[in-house]
Structure formats: C-alpha cells, structure tokens
PDB file of C-alpha atoms in Angstrom:
ATOM      1  CA  MET A   1     -33.506 -49.069 190.762  1.00 52.00           C
ATOM      2  CA  GLY A   2     -32.435 -50.170 187.306  1.00 52.00           C
ATOM      3  CA  ARG A   3     -32.211 -47.787 184.367  1.00 51.00           C
ATOM      4  CA  HIS A   4     -34.897 -47.607 181.824  1.00 50.00           C
ATOM      5  CA  PRO A   5     -33.727 -49.059 178.476  1.00 49.00           C
ATOM      6  CA  ASP A   6     -34.238 -45.702 176.788  1.00 49.00           C
ATOM      7  CA  GLU A   7     -31.894 -44.039 179.258  1.00 46.00           C
ATOM      8  CA  THR A   8     -29.134 -46.523 178.417  1.00 42.00           C
ATOM      9  CA  ILE A   9     -29.407 -45.709 174.717  1.00 41.00           C
ATOM     10  CA  ARG A  10     -29.310 -41.981 175.446  1.00 45.00           C
ATOM     11  CA  ALA A  11     -26.176 -42.434 177.551  1.00 40.00           C
ATOM     12  CA  PHE A  12     -24.301 -43.980 174.589  1.00 38.00           C
ATOM     13  CA  ASP A  13     -25.412 -41.124 172.344  1.00 46.00           C
ATOM     14  CA  LEU A  14     -23.741 -38.471 174.517  1.00 41.00           C
ATOM     15  CA  PRO A  15     -20.124 -37.294 173.930  1.00 47.00           C
ATOM     16  CA  ALA A  16     -17.687 -39.359 176.013  1.00 49.00           C
ATOM     17  CA  GLY A  17     -15.941 -36.659 177.974  1.00 49.00           C
ATOM     18  CA  PRO A  18     -14.213 -33.381 177.116  1.00 48.00           C
ATOM     19  CA  HIS A  19     -12.093 -34.895 174.284  1.00 47.00           C
ATOM     20  CA  ALA A  20     -15.060 -36.059 172.272  1.00 46.00           C
ATOM     21  CA  ARG A  21     -15.349 -34.362 168.858  1.00 50.00           C
ATOM     22  CA  GLY A  22     -18.421 -33.247 167.099  1.00 49.00           C
ATOM     23  CA  PRO A  23     -19.161 -31.019 164.129  1.00 48.00           C
ATOM     24  CA  GLY A  24     -18.434 -27.979 166.264  1.00 46.00           C
ATOM     25  CA  ARG A  25     -15.096 -29.242 167.643  1.00 47.00           C
ATOM     26  CA  GLY A  26     -12.916 -29.787 164.638  1.00 49.00           C
ATOM     27  CA  GLY A  27     -14.554 -32.949 163.347  1.00 48.00           C
ATOM     28  CA  ARG A  28     -15.218 -33.320 159.650  1.00 46.00           C
ATOM     29  CA  GLY A  29     -18.714 -32.057 159.138  1.00 45.00           C
ATOM     30  CA  PHE A  30     -20.677 -31.801 155.911  1.00 39.00           C
ATOM     31  CA  GLY A  31     -19.082 -28.495 154.939  1.00 46.00           C
ATOM     32  CA  SER A  32     -15.513 -29.814 155.132  1.00 46.00           C
ATOM     33  CA  GLN A  33     -16.438 -32.958 153.199  1.00 50.00           C
ATOM     34  CA  ALA A  34     -17.816 -30.813 150.381  1.00 49.00           C
ATOM     35  CA  GLY A  35     -14.627 -28.732 150.316  1.00 55.00           C
ATOM     36  CA  PHE A  36     -12.440 -31.841 150.152  1.00 60.00           C
ATOM     37  CA  THR A  37     -14.480 -33.211 147.241  1.00 80.00           C
ATOM     38  CA  LEU A  38     -14.056 -29.988 145.266  1.00 78.00           C
ATOM     39  CA  LEU A  39     -10.316 -30.187 145.856  1.00 80.00           C
ATOM     40  CA  GLU A  40     -10.255 -33.734 144.555  1.00 76.00           C
ATOM     41  CA  LEU A  41     -12.213 -32.658 141.487  1.00 75.00           C
ATOM     42  CA  ALA A  42      -9.768 -29.847 140.802  1.00 77.00           C
ATOM     43  CA  ILE A  43      -6.835 -32.276 141.059  1.00 81.00           C
ATOM     44  CA  VAL A  44      -8.500 -34.720 138.670  1.00 73.00           C
ATOM     45  CA  MET A  45      -9.171 -31.951 136.138  1.00 75.00           C
ATOM     46  CA  LEU A  46      -5.554 -30.820 136.382  1.00 79.00           C
ATOM     47  CA  LEU A  47      -4.332 -34.361 135.787  1.00 77.00           C
ATOM     48  CA  MET A  48      -6.624 -34.668 132.763  1.00 71.00           C
ATOM     49  CA  LEU A  49      -5.128 -31.515 131.260  1.00 69.00           C
ATOM     50  CA  VAL A  50      -1.602 -32.797 131.858  1.00 64.00           C
ATOM     51  CA  VAL A  51      -2.418 -36.155 130.250  1.00 59.00           C
ATOM     52  CA  ALA A  52      -4.037 -34.417 127.258  1.00 54.00           C
ATOM     53  CA  ASN A  53      -0.938 -32.295 126.711  1.00 55.00           C
ATOM     54  CA  PHE A  54       1.211 -35.424 126.576  1.00 49.00           C
ATOM     55  CA  THR A  55      -1.252 -37.442 124.493  1.00 40.00           C
ATOM     56  CA  ILE A  56      -1.568 -34.978 121.572  1.00 42.00           C
ATOM     57  CA  PRO A  57       2.185 -34.851 120.854  1.00 44.00           C
ATOM     58  CA  ARG A  58       2.288 -38.643 121.071  1.00 47.00           C
ATOM     59  CA  PHE A  59      -0.267 -38.943 118.265  1.00 45.00           C
ATOM     60  CA  ARG A  60       1.679 -36.410 116.215  1.00 58.00           C
ATOM     61  CA  SER A  61       4.855 -38.376 116.770  1.00 63.00           C
ATOM     62  CA  LEU A  62       3.104 -41.538 115.603  1.00 68.00           C
ATOM     63  CA  THR A  63       2.058 -39.784 112.388  1.00 73.00           C
ATOM     64  CA  ASP A  64       5.637 -38.598 111.885  1.00 87.00           C
ATOM     65  CA  LEU A  65       6.888 -42.148 112.309  1.00 90.00           C
ATOM     66  CA  ASN A  66       4.374 -43.390 109.753  1.00 93.00           C
ATOM     67  CA  MET A  67       5.522 -40.769 107.260  1.00 94.00           C
ATOM     68  CA  LYS A  68       9.176 -41.658 107.812  1.00 94.00           C
ATOM     69  CA  SER A  69       8.321 -45.325 107.356  1.00 94.00           C
ATOM     70  CA  ALA A  70       6.536 -44.589 104.066  1.00 96.00           C
ATOM     71  CA  ILE A  71       9.474 -42.555 102.738  1.00 96.00           C
ATOM     72  CA  ARG A  72      12.002 -45.203 103.737  1.00 96.00           C
ATOM     73  CA  ARG A  73      10.029 -48.030 102.119  1.00 97.00           C
ATOM     74  CA  ILE A  74       9.389 -46.158  98.859  1.00 98.00           C
ATOM     75  CA  ALA A  75      13.071 -45.244  98.654  1.00 97.00           C
ATOM     76  CA  GLY A  76      13.955 -48.895  99.219  1.00 96.00           C
ATOM     77  CA  SER A  77      11.668 -49.963  96.376  1.00 96.00           C
ATOM     78  CA  THR A  78      13.220 -47.492  93.926  1.00 96.00           C
ATOM     79  CA  ARG A  79      16.751 -48.616  94.811  1.00 95.00           C
ATOM     80  CA  PHE A  80      15.740 -52.248  94.390  1.00 94.00           C
ATOM     81  CA  ALA A  81      14.073 -51.647  91.020  1.00 93.00           C
ATOM     82  CA  TYR A  82      17.043 -49.642  89.749  1.00 95.00           C
ATOM     83  CA  GLY A  83      19.514 -52.291  90.896  1.00 94.00           C
ATOM     84  CA  GLU A  84      17.533 -55.070  89.224  1.00 91.00           C
ATOM     85  CA  ALA A  85      17.339 -53.096  85.978  1.00 91.00           C
ATOM     86  CA  VAL A  86      21.115 -52.653  85.878  1.00 92.00           C
ATOM     87  CA  THR A  87      22.264 -56.068  87.102  1.00 91.00           C
ATOM     88  CA  LYS A  88      19.642 -58.155  85.281  1.00 88.00           C
ATOM     89  CA  ASN A  89      19.662 -55.958  82.165  1.00 88.00           C
ATOM     90  CA  ARG A  90      15.909 -55.824  82.039  1.00 86.00           C
ATOM     91  CA  LEU A  91      13.182 -53.242  82.220  1.00 88.00           C
ATOM     92  CA  MET A  92      11.771 -52.695  85.708  1.00 90.00           C
ATOM     93  CA  GLY A  93       8.954 -50.561  87.000  1.00 91.00           C
ATOM     94  CA  ILE A  94       7.037 -49.446  90.060  1.00 94.00           C
ATOM     95  CA  GLU A  95       3.259 -49.304  89.943  1.00 94.00           C
ATOM     96  CA  PHE A  96       1.734 -46.685  92.249  1.00 97.00           C
ATOM     97  CA  ASP A  97      -1.967 -47.042  93.024  1.00 97.00           C
ATOM     98  CA  LEU A  98      -3.032 -43.665  94.368  1.00 98.00           C
ATOM     99  CA  ASP A  99      -6.563 -44.787  95.235  1.00 98.00           C
ATOM    100  CA  GLU A 100      -5.480 -47.847  97.206  1.00 98.00           C
ATOM    101  CA  ARG A 101      -2.396 -46.087  98.641  1.00 98.00           C
ATOM    102  CA  THR A 102      -0.177 -48.969  97.494  1.00 98.00           C
ATOM    103  CA  TRP A 103       2.819 -49.642  95.256  1.00 97.00           C
ATOM    104  CA  LYS A 104       4.679 -52.702  93.950  1.00 94.00           C
ATOM    105  CA  VAL A 105       7.779 -53.511  91.902  1.00 93.00           C
ATOM    106  CA  LEU A 106       7.254 -55.003  88.437  1.00 90.00           C
ATOM    107  CA  ALA A 107       9.712 -56.927  86.284  1.00 87.00           C
ATOM    108  CA  GLY A 108       9.541 -56.351  82.552  1.00 78.00           C
ATOM    109  CA  LEU A 109      11.089 -57.677  79.380  1.00 63.00           C
ATOM    110  CA  SER A 110      14.797 -58.082  78.791  1.00 61.00           C
ATOM    111  CA  ALA A 111      16.886 -55.498  76.973  1.00 54.00           C
ATOM    112  CA  GLY A 112      16.209 -55.132  73.270  1.00 54.00           C
ATOM    113  CA  ALA A 113      12.533 -56.065  73.469  1.00 51.00           C
ATOM    114  CA  SER A 114      10.158 -53.406  72.248  1.00 48.00           C
ATOM    115  CA  ALA A 115       7.482 -52.069  74.541  1.00 48.00           C
ATOM    116  CA  THR A 116       4.963 -49.374  73.817  1.00 47.00           C
ATOM    117  CA  SER A 117       2.802 -49.679  76.917  1.00 50.00           C
ATOM    118  CA  TRP A 118       2.948 -51.195  80.361  1.00 51.00           C
ATOM    119  CA  THR A 119       0.866 -54.155  79.244  1.00 49.00           C
ATOM    120  CA  ASP A 120       3.752 -55.085  76.928  1.00 50.00           C
ATOM    121  CA  TYR A 121       6.482 -55.360  79.515  1.00 49.00           C
ATOM    122  CA  THR A 122       4.957 -55.965  82.949  1.00 51.00           C
ATOM    123  CA  ALA A 123       5.882 -59.622  82.792  1.00 56.00           C
ATOM    124  CA  SER A 124       5.773 -60.340  86.517  1.00 68.00           C
ATOM    125  CA  VAL A 125       5.447 -58.806  89.956  1.00 71.00           C
ATOM    126  CA  LEU A 126       8.712 -58.933  91.898  1.00 71.00           C
ATOM    127  CA  SER A 127       7.461 -57.666  95.237  1.00 72.00           C
ATOM    128  CA  ALA A 128       4.255 -57.905  97.177  1.00 81.00           C
ATOM    129  CA  SER A 129       2.089 -54.828  97.154  1.00 91.00           C
ATOM    130  CA  GLN A 130       3.032 -52.405  99.917  1.00 96.00           C
ATOM    131  CA  ARG A 131       0.573 -50.007 101.511  1.00 97.00           C
ATOM    132  CA  LEU A 132       1.215 -46.566 102.934  1.00 97.00           C
ATOM    133  CA  PRO A 133       0.924 -46.450 106.733  1.00 95.00           C
ATOM    134  CA  GLU A 134      -2.245 -45.212 108.392  1.00 93.00           C
ATOM    135  CA  GLY A 135      -2.753 -41.475 107.972  1.00 94.00           C
ATOM    136  CA  VAL A 136      -0.395 -41.150 104.980  1.00 97.00           C
ATOM    137  CA  PHE A 137      -1.509 -40.880 101.360  1.00 97.00           C
ATOM    138  CA  PHE A 138      -0.324 -39.925  97.870  1.00 98.00           C
ATOM    139  CA  LYS A 139      -1.232 -36.322  97.131  1.00 98.00           C
ATOM    140  CA  ASP A 140      -0.061 -36.506  93.522  1.00 98.00           C
ATOM    141  CA  ILE A 141       2.683 -38.037  91.377  1.00 98.00           C
ATOM    142  CA  LEU A 142       4.505 -36.504  88.405  1.00 96.00           C
ATOM    143  CA  ILE A 143       6.391 -38.793  86.026  1.00 95.00           C
ATOM    144  CA  GLU A 144       8.661 -37.876  83.164  1.00 93.00           C
ATOM    145  CA  GLY A 145       6.975 -38.375  79.815  1.00 88.00           C
ATOM    146  CA  THR A 146       3.396 -38.159  81.079  1.00 88.00           C
ATOM    147  CA  PRO A 147       1.242 -35.178  80.047  1.00 85.00           C
ATOM    148  CA  GLU A 148       0.094 -34.248  83.545  1.00 91.00           C
ATOM    149  CA  ALA A 149       0.258 -35.182  87.203  1.00 94.00           C
ATOM    150  CA  PHE A 150      -1.595 -38.187  88.606  1.00 97.00           C
ATOM    151  CA  TYR A 151      -4.114 -37.517  91.373  1.00 98.00           C
ATOM    152  CA  ASP A 152      -5.814 -40.909  91.322  1.00 97.00           C
ATOM    153  CA  GLY A 153      -5.654 -44.208  89.504  1.00 97.00           C
ATOM    154  CA  LYS A 154      -2.332 -45.869  88.716  1.00 95.00           C
ATOM    155  CA  ALA A 155       1.013 -44.352  87.779  1.00 95.00           C
ATOM    156  CA  TYR A 156       4.132 -46.163  86.561  1.00 93.00           C
ATOM    157  CA  THR A 157       7.804 -45.296  86.917  1.00 94.00           C
ATOM    158  CA  ARG A 158      10.179 -47.148  84.569  1.00 92.00           C
ATOM    159  CA  PHE A 159      13.761 -48.234  85.272  1.00 93.00           C
ATOM    160  CA  ARG A 160      15.509 -49.047  82.005  1.00 90.00           C
ATOM    161  CA  PRO A 161      18.216 -51.708  81.525  1.00 87.00           C
ATOM    162  CA  GLY A 162      20.780 -49.032  80.678  1.00 79.00           C
ATOM    163  CA  GLY A 163      20.473 -47.622  84.187  1.00 81.00           C
ATOM    164  CA  ARG A 164      18.161 -44.681  83.623  1.00 91.00           C
ATOM    165  CA  ALA A 165      14.882 -44.142  85.456  1.00 94.00           C
ATOM    166  CA  ASP A 166      11.944 -41.893  84.738  1.00 95.00           C
ATOM    167  CA  THR A 167      12.357 -38.739  86.770  1.00 96.00           C
ATOM    168  CA  THR A 168       9.519 -39.013  89.268  1.00 97.00           C
ATOM    169  CA  VAL A 169       8.170 -36.579  91.840  1.00 98.00           C
ATOM    170  CA  ILE A 170       6.004 -38.082  94.576  1.00 98.00           C
ATOM    171  CA  HIS A 171       4.080 -35.813  96.917  1.00 98.00           C
ATOM    172  CA  LEU A 172       3.038 -37.431 100.188  1.00 98.00           C
ATOM    173  CA  ALA A 173       0.701 -35.907 102.773  1.00 97.00           C
ATOM    174  CA  ASP A 174      -0.719 -36.949 106.119  1.00 95.00           C
ATOM    175  CA  ASP A 175      -3.964 -36.334 107.962  1.00 91.00           C
ATOM    176  CA  ASN A 176      -2.472 -33.188 109.514  1.00 88.00           C
ATOM    177  CA  ASP A 177      -1.800 -31.815 105.991  1.00 90.00           C
ATOM    178  CA  ARG A 178       1.944 -32.001 106.451  1.00 93.00           C
ATOM    179  CA  GLN A 179       3.582 -32.777 103.133  1.00 95.00           C
ATOM    180  CA  TRP A 180       6.821 -34.228 101.830  1.00 96.00           C
ATOM    181  CA  THR A 181       8.304 -34.363  98.344  1.00 97.00           C
ATOM    182  CA  LEU A 182      10.244 -37.368  97.049  1.00 97.00           C
ATOM    183  CA  VAL A 183      12.265 -37.035  93.836  1.00 97.00           C
ATOM    184  CA  VAL A 184      13.559 -40.164  92.101  1.00 97.00           C
ATOM    185  CA  HIS A 185      16.896 -39.322  90.467  1.00 94.00           C
ATOM    186  CA  PRO A 186      17.006 -40.626  86.869  1.00 94.00           C
ATOM    187  CA  LEU A 187      20.690 -41.624  86.906  1.00 93.00           C
ATOM    188  CA  THR A 188      20.878 -43.359  90.283  1.00 93.00           C
ATOM    189  CA  GLY A 189      17.338 -44.379  91.167  1.00 93.00           C
ATOM    190  CA  ARG A 190      17.838 -42.863  94.588  1.00 93.00           C
ATOM    191  CA  VAL A 191      15.254 -40.705  96.302  1.00 96.00           C
ATOM    192  CA  LYS A 192      15.951 -37.153  97.404  1.00 95.00           C
ATOM    193  CA  ILE A 193      13.656 -35.996 100.187  1.00 95.00           C
ATOM    194  CA  HIS A 194      12.283 -32.479 100.652  1.00 95.00           C
ATOM    195  CA  GLU A 195      10.120 -31.401 103.547  1.00 93.00           C
ATOM    196  CA  GLY A 196       6.982 -29.639 102.329  1.00 95.00           C
ATOM    197  CA  TYR A 197       5.364 -29.518  98.898  1.00 96.00           C
ATOM    198  CA  GLU A 198       8.105 -28.732  96.389  1.00 94.00           C
ATOM    199  CA  GLU A 199       7.342 -28.219  92.702  1.00 91.00           C
ATOM    200  CA  PHE A 200       9.742 -29.445  90.023  1.00 86.00           C
ATOM    201  CA  LEU A 201       9.628 -28.960  86.283  1.00 75.00           C
ATOM    202  CA  ILE A 202       9.826 -32.343  84.571  1.00 75.00           C
ATOM    203  CA  HIS A 203      10.096 -32.714  80.816  1.00 62.00           C
ATOM    204  CA  GLY A 204       6.779 -33.805  79.376  1.00 53.00           C
ATOM    205  CA  THR A 205       4.661 -33.022  82.438  1.00 52.00           C
ATOM    206  CA  GLU A 206       2.456 -30.175  83.535  1.00 47.00           C
ATOM    207  CA  GLN A 207       2.587 -28.858  87.063  1.00 45.00           C
ATOM    208  CA  PRO A 208      -0.522 -29.467  89.217  1.00 41.00           C
TER     209      PRO A 208
END
C-alpha cells in the first residue's frame, strides 16, 4: 500500500535521527536569540561612547587650530603694516571691524602730510579683508590714544612712518569662552601673545 500524502509530510517534519537539534537540544531558540541581540546592543552603545569621547576632543582641537590661525594672521598683518610704514616712509593702519570679525591693512599719506582723522589718510587698501576663523571673535580692542575700549564697530591701529605703532591690545575669544590677549609692541610692530584675558594699562585708554 502506498503512503497517504499527509504521512509523507509528517515524516519530513520529524527529527532525522539522534543528532537532530531542536530548541531543547542546544539549538538557538527564541531565548538565545534575544540574549544575543541584547549583547549586540550593548556593544553598539559601548562603541558610541568611545566614538563620542574621541569626537569631542577633535572639535576642541579644531577650535584651537582656528584660534592659532587667527593669531598668526593678525600678527602677520601687523608686521606687514609696520614694515611698509618704515620702508615706504608712509602712514599705515589696520582697520578692525569687530561686528564683521574682519580686519584689513590700509595705506595712508606719505610722511609730512597732516592727518587729523582716518578719513584724511586712508588713501588705499593694501590687503584684502581677512575674516576670523569660525568660532573665533574679537572680545574687545584697546588702542593707545582712544578714550575707551572698542566692543563693536571699527577700530584703527596706526603705524607711523618713523617706525612707531599705536600700542594695541586685542582680546580674542572662542565659542568655548577661551581667551587670548595680543599686544602690538609700539617700537617693533610685533605681537606678543598671552593665553587668557590679560589687562594692560595703555595711555589714553580706560580698561573695560
């Protein structure tokens, strides 16, 4: 007699001998699958924490690089303006725009010409406007001969033909509220750098 079709199906459903595995014989049942998934989740969470710990310092390092770039470029502009004032025997200046976070080098009149305001001797712009890197801004600027510090608007540092600059204190800050102080030396035009917010008494200015 032949087997009934249903019996054939049932025969394939049965375990094939003593080595066949089922949920009760070490096979991966629902419970073990759930445990493995929780383990995977724990590993993923651990990896996320590790990545976060490396990502935060990276962003801080980027901000530090931006600050260093700003300091280097401002120092380069002051050296250039001072050198032009001495070698070309003409008045030079740097215009700082605190609102726009920019600065540029200006060329003024030759030696001997009288000037009572910046509109008298800003004859031409010698360098394209430069902008502070992302996350860096001017906190305030103090300039010799001005009554008080600048917190916004435009400020001007002069470099005279005789080789003397306005003593200038520039306070830079970043989004993490880390601050640096740049001091333009009047006799060399070079910038001295101080970490943190340093206050300096400048003739003709009031401290912020």
